[in-house]
mmCIF file of C-alpha atoms in Angstrom:
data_model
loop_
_atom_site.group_PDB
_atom_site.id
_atom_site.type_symbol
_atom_site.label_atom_id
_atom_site.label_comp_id
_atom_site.label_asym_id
_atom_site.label_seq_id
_atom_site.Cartn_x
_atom_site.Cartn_y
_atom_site.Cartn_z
ATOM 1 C CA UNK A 130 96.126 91.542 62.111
ATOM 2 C CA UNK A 131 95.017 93.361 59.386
ATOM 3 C CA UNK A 132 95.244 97.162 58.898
ATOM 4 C CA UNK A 133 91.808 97.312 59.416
ATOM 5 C CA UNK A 134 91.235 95.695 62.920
ATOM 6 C CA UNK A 135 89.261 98.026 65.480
ATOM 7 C CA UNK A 136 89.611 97.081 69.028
ATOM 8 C CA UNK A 137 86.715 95.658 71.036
ATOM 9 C CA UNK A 138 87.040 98.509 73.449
ATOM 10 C CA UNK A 139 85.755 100.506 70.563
ATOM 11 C CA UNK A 140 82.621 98.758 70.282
ATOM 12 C CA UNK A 141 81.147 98.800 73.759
ATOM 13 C CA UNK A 142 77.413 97.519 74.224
ATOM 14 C CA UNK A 143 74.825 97.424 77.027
ATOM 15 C CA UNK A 144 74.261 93.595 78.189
ATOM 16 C CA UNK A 145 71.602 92.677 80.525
ATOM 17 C CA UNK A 146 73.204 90.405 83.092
ATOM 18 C CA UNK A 147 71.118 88.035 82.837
ATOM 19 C CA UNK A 148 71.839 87.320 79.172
ATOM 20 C CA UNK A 149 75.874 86.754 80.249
ATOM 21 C CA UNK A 150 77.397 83.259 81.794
ATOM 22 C CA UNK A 151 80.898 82.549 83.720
ATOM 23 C CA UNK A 152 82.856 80.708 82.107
ATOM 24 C CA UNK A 153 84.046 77.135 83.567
ATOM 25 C CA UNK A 154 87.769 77.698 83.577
ATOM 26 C CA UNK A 155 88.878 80.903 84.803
ATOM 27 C CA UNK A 156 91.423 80.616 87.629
ATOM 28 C CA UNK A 157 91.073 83.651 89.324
ATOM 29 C CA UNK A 158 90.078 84.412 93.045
ATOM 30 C CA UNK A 159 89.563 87.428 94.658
ATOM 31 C CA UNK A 160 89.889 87.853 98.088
ATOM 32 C CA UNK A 161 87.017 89.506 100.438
ATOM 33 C CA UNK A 162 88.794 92.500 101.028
ATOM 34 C CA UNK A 163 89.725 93.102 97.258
ATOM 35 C CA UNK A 164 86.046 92.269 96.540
ATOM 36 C CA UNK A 165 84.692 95.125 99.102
ATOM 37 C CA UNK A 166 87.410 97.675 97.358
ATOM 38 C CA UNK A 167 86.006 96.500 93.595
ATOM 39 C CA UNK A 168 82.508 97.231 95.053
ATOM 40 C CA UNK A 169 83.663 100.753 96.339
ATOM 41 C CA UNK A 170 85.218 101.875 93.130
ATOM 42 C CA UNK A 171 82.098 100.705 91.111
ATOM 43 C CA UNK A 172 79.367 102.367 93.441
ATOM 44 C CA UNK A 173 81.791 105.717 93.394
ATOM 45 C CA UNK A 174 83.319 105.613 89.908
ATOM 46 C CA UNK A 175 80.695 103.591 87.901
ATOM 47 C CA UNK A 176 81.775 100.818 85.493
ATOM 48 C CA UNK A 177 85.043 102.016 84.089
ATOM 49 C CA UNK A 178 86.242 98.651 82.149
ATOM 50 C CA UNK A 179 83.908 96.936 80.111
ATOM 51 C CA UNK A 180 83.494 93.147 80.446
ATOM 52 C CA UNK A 181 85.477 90.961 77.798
ATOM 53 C CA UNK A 182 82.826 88.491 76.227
ATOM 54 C CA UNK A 183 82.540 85.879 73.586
ATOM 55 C CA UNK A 184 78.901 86.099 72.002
ATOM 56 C CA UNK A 185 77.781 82.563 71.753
ATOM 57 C CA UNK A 186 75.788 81.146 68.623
ATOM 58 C CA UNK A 187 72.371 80.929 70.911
ATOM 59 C CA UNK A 188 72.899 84.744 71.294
ATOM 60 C CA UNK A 189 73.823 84.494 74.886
ATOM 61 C CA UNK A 190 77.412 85.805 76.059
ATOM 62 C CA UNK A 191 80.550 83.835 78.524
ATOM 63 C CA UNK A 192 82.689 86.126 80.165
ATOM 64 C CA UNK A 193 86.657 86.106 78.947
ATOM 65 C CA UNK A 194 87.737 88.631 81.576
ATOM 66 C CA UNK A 195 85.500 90.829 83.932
ATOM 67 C CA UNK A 196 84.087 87.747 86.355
ATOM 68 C CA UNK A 197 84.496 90.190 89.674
ATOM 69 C CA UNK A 198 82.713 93.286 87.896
ATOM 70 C CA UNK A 199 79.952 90.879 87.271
ATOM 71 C CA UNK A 200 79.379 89.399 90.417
ATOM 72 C CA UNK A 201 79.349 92.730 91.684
ATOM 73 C CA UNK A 202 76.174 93.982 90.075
ATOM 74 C CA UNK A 203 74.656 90.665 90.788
ATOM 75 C CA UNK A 204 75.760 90.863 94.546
ATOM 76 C CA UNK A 205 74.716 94.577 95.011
ATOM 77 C CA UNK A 206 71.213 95.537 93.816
ATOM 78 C CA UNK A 207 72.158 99.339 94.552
ATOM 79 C CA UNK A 208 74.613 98.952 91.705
ATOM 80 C CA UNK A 209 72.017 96.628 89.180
ATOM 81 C CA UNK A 210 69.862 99.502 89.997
ATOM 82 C CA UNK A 211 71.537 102.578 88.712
ATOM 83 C CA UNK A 212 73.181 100.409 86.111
ATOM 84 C CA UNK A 213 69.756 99.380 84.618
ATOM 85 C CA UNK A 214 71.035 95.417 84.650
ATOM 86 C CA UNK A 215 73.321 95.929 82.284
ATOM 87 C CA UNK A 216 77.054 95.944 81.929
ATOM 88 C CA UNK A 217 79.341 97.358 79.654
ATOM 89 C CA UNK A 218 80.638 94.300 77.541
ATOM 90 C CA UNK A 219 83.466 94.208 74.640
ATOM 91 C CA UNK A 220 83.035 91.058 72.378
ATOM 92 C CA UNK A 221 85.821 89.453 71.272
ATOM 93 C CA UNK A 222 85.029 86.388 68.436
ATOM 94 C CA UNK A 223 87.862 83.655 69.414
ATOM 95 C CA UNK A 224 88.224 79.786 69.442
ATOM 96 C CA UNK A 225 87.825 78.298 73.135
ATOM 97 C CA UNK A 226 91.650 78.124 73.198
ATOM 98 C CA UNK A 227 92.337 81.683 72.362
ATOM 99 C CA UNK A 228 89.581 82.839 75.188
ATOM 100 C CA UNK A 229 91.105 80.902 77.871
ATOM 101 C CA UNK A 230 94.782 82.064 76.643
ATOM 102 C CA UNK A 231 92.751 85.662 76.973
ATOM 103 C CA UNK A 232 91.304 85.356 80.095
ATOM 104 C CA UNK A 233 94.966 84.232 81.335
ATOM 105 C CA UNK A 234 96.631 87.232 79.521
ATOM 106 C CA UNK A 235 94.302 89.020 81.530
ATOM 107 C CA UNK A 236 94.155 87.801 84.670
ATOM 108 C CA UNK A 237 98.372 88.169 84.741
ATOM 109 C CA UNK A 238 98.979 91.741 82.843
ATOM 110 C CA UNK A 239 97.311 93.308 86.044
ATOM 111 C CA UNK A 240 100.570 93.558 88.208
ATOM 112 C CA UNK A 241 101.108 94.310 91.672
ATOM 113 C CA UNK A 242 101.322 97.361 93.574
ATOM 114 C CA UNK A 243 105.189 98.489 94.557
ATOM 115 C CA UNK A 244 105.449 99.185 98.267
ATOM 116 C CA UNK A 245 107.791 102.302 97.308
ATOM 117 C CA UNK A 246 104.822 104.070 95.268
ATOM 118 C CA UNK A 247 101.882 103.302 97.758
ATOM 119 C CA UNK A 248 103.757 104.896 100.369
ATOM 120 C CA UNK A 249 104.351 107.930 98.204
ATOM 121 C CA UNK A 250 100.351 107.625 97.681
ATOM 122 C CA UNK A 251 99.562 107.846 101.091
ATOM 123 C CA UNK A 252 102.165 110.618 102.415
ATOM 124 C CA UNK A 253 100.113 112.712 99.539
ATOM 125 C CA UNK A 254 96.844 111.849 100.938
ATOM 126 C CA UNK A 255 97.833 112.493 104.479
ATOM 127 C CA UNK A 256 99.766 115.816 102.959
ATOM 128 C CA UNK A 257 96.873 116.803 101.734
ATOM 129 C CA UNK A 258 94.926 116.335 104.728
ATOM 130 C CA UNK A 259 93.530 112.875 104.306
ATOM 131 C CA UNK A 260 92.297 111.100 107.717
ATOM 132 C CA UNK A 261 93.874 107.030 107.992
ATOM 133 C CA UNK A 262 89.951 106.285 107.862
ATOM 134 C CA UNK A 263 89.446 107.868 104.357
ATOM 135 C CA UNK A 264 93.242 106.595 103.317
ATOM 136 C CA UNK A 265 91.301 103.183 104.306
ATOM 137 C CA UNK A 266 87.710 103.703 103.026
ATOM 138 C CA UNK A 267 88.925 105.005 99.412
ATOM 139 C CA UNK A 268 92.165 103.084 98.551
ATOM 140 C CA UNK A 269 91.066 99.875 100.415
ATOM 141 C CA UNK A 270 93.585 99.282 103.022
ATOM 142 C CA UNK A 271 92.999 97.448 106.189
ATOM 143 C CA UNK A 272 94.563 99.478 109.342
ATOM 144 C CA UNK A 273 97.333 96.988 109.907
ATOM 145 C CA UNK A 274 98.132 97.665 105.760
ATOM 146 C CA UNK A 275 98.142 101.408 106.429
ATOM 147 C CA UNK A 276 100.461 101.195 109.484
ATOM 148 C CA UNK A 277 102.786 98.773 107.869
ATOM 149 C CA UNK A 278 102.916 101.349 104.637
ATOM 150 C CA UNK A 279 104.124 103.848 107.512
ATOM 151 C CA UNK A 280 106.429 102.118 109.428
ATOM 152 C CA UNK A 281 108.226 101.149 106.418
ATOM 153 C CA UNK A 282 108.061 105.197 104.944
ATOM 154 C CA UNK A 283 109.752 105.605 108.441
ATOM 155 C CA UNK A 284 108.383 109.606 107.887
ATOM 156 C CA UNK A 285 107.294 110.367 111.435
ATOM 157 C CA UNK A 286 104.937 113.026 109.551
ATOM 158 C CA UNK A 287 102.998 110.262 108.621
ATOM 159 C CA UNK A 288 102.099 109.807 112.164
ATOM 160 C CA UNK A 289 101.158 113.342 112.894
ATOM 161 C CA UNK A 290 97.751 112.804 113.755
ATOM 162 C CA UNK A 291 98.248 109.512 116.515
ATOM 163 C CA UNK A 292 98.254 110.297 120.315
ATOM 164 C CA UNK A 293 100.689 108.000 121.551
ATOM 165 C CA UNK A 294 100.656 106.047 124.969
ATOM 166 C CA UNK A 295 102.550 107.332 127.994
ATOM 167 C CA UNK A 296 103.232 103.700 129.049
ATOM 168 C CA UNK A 297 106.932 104.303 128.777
ATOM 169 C CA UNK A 298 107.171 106.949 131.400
#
């Protein structure tokens, strides 16, 4: 690259959504409950990440990376609402094979959470004072997710607020 390259990120412009297309061969899924959470942090945070696009030669733009934040404002008029229709979108001008290697690089560099961190995460929240429904409503945790985080802490503190059967006696 030469000295002079700016990153896309620098050059961030307002899209309508109806001016951008999927593209046909990203791989990635998201599942329903990953979806709700990615719906959650954009009605409470906003857009944070700009879409990755390619601007076609008819002036219309195909997403590289950014497919879920997408079909979020489409799904959620609340969101296309407050966000005018339009989305944040970086352009990046690549061959076909370069976008799909892109949209791979992407989909891949976003990791996985480490069991040992989120339970650090959620003895903080519940330190602090945080109910198990806000731990679930904020960070996107089913109840079976949040238990399982706890068991495995094995901190009784993080069970402080449970009443507990008397079916033993």
């Amino acid at each position: 690259m030469p000295t002079s390259y700016k990153s896309p990120a620098y050059n961030v412009r307002p899209v309508p959504v109806e001016k951008i297309d999927a593209n046909s061969y990203n791989p990635n899924r998201m599942a329903p409950p990953e979806d709700k959470l990615l719906y959650q942090s954009i009605k409470c945070d906003g857009y944070t990440m700009p879409i990755v696009c390619y601007q076609k030669p008819d002036g219309r733009y195909e997403i590289v990376d950014g497919y879920h934040r997408y079909t979020t404002m489409l799904k959620h008029k609340d969101i296309y609402e407050r966000e005018g229709g339009k989305l944040p979108v970086a352009v990046i001008d690549k061959p076909l094979d370069d976008r799909i290697a892109s949209t791979i690089r992407h989909n891949r560099a976003r990791g996985t959470h480490n069991v040992d961190l989120m339970v650090n995460i959620v003895k903080e929240l519940k330190d602090s004072g945080m109910s198990d429904a806000w731990i679930m409503k904020n960070i996107g945790m089913s109840a079976d997710e949040l238990l399982r985080l706890k068991q495995v802490s094995g901190l009784t503190s993080l069970f402080s607020d449970k009443q507990f059967s008397k079916a033993w006696k």
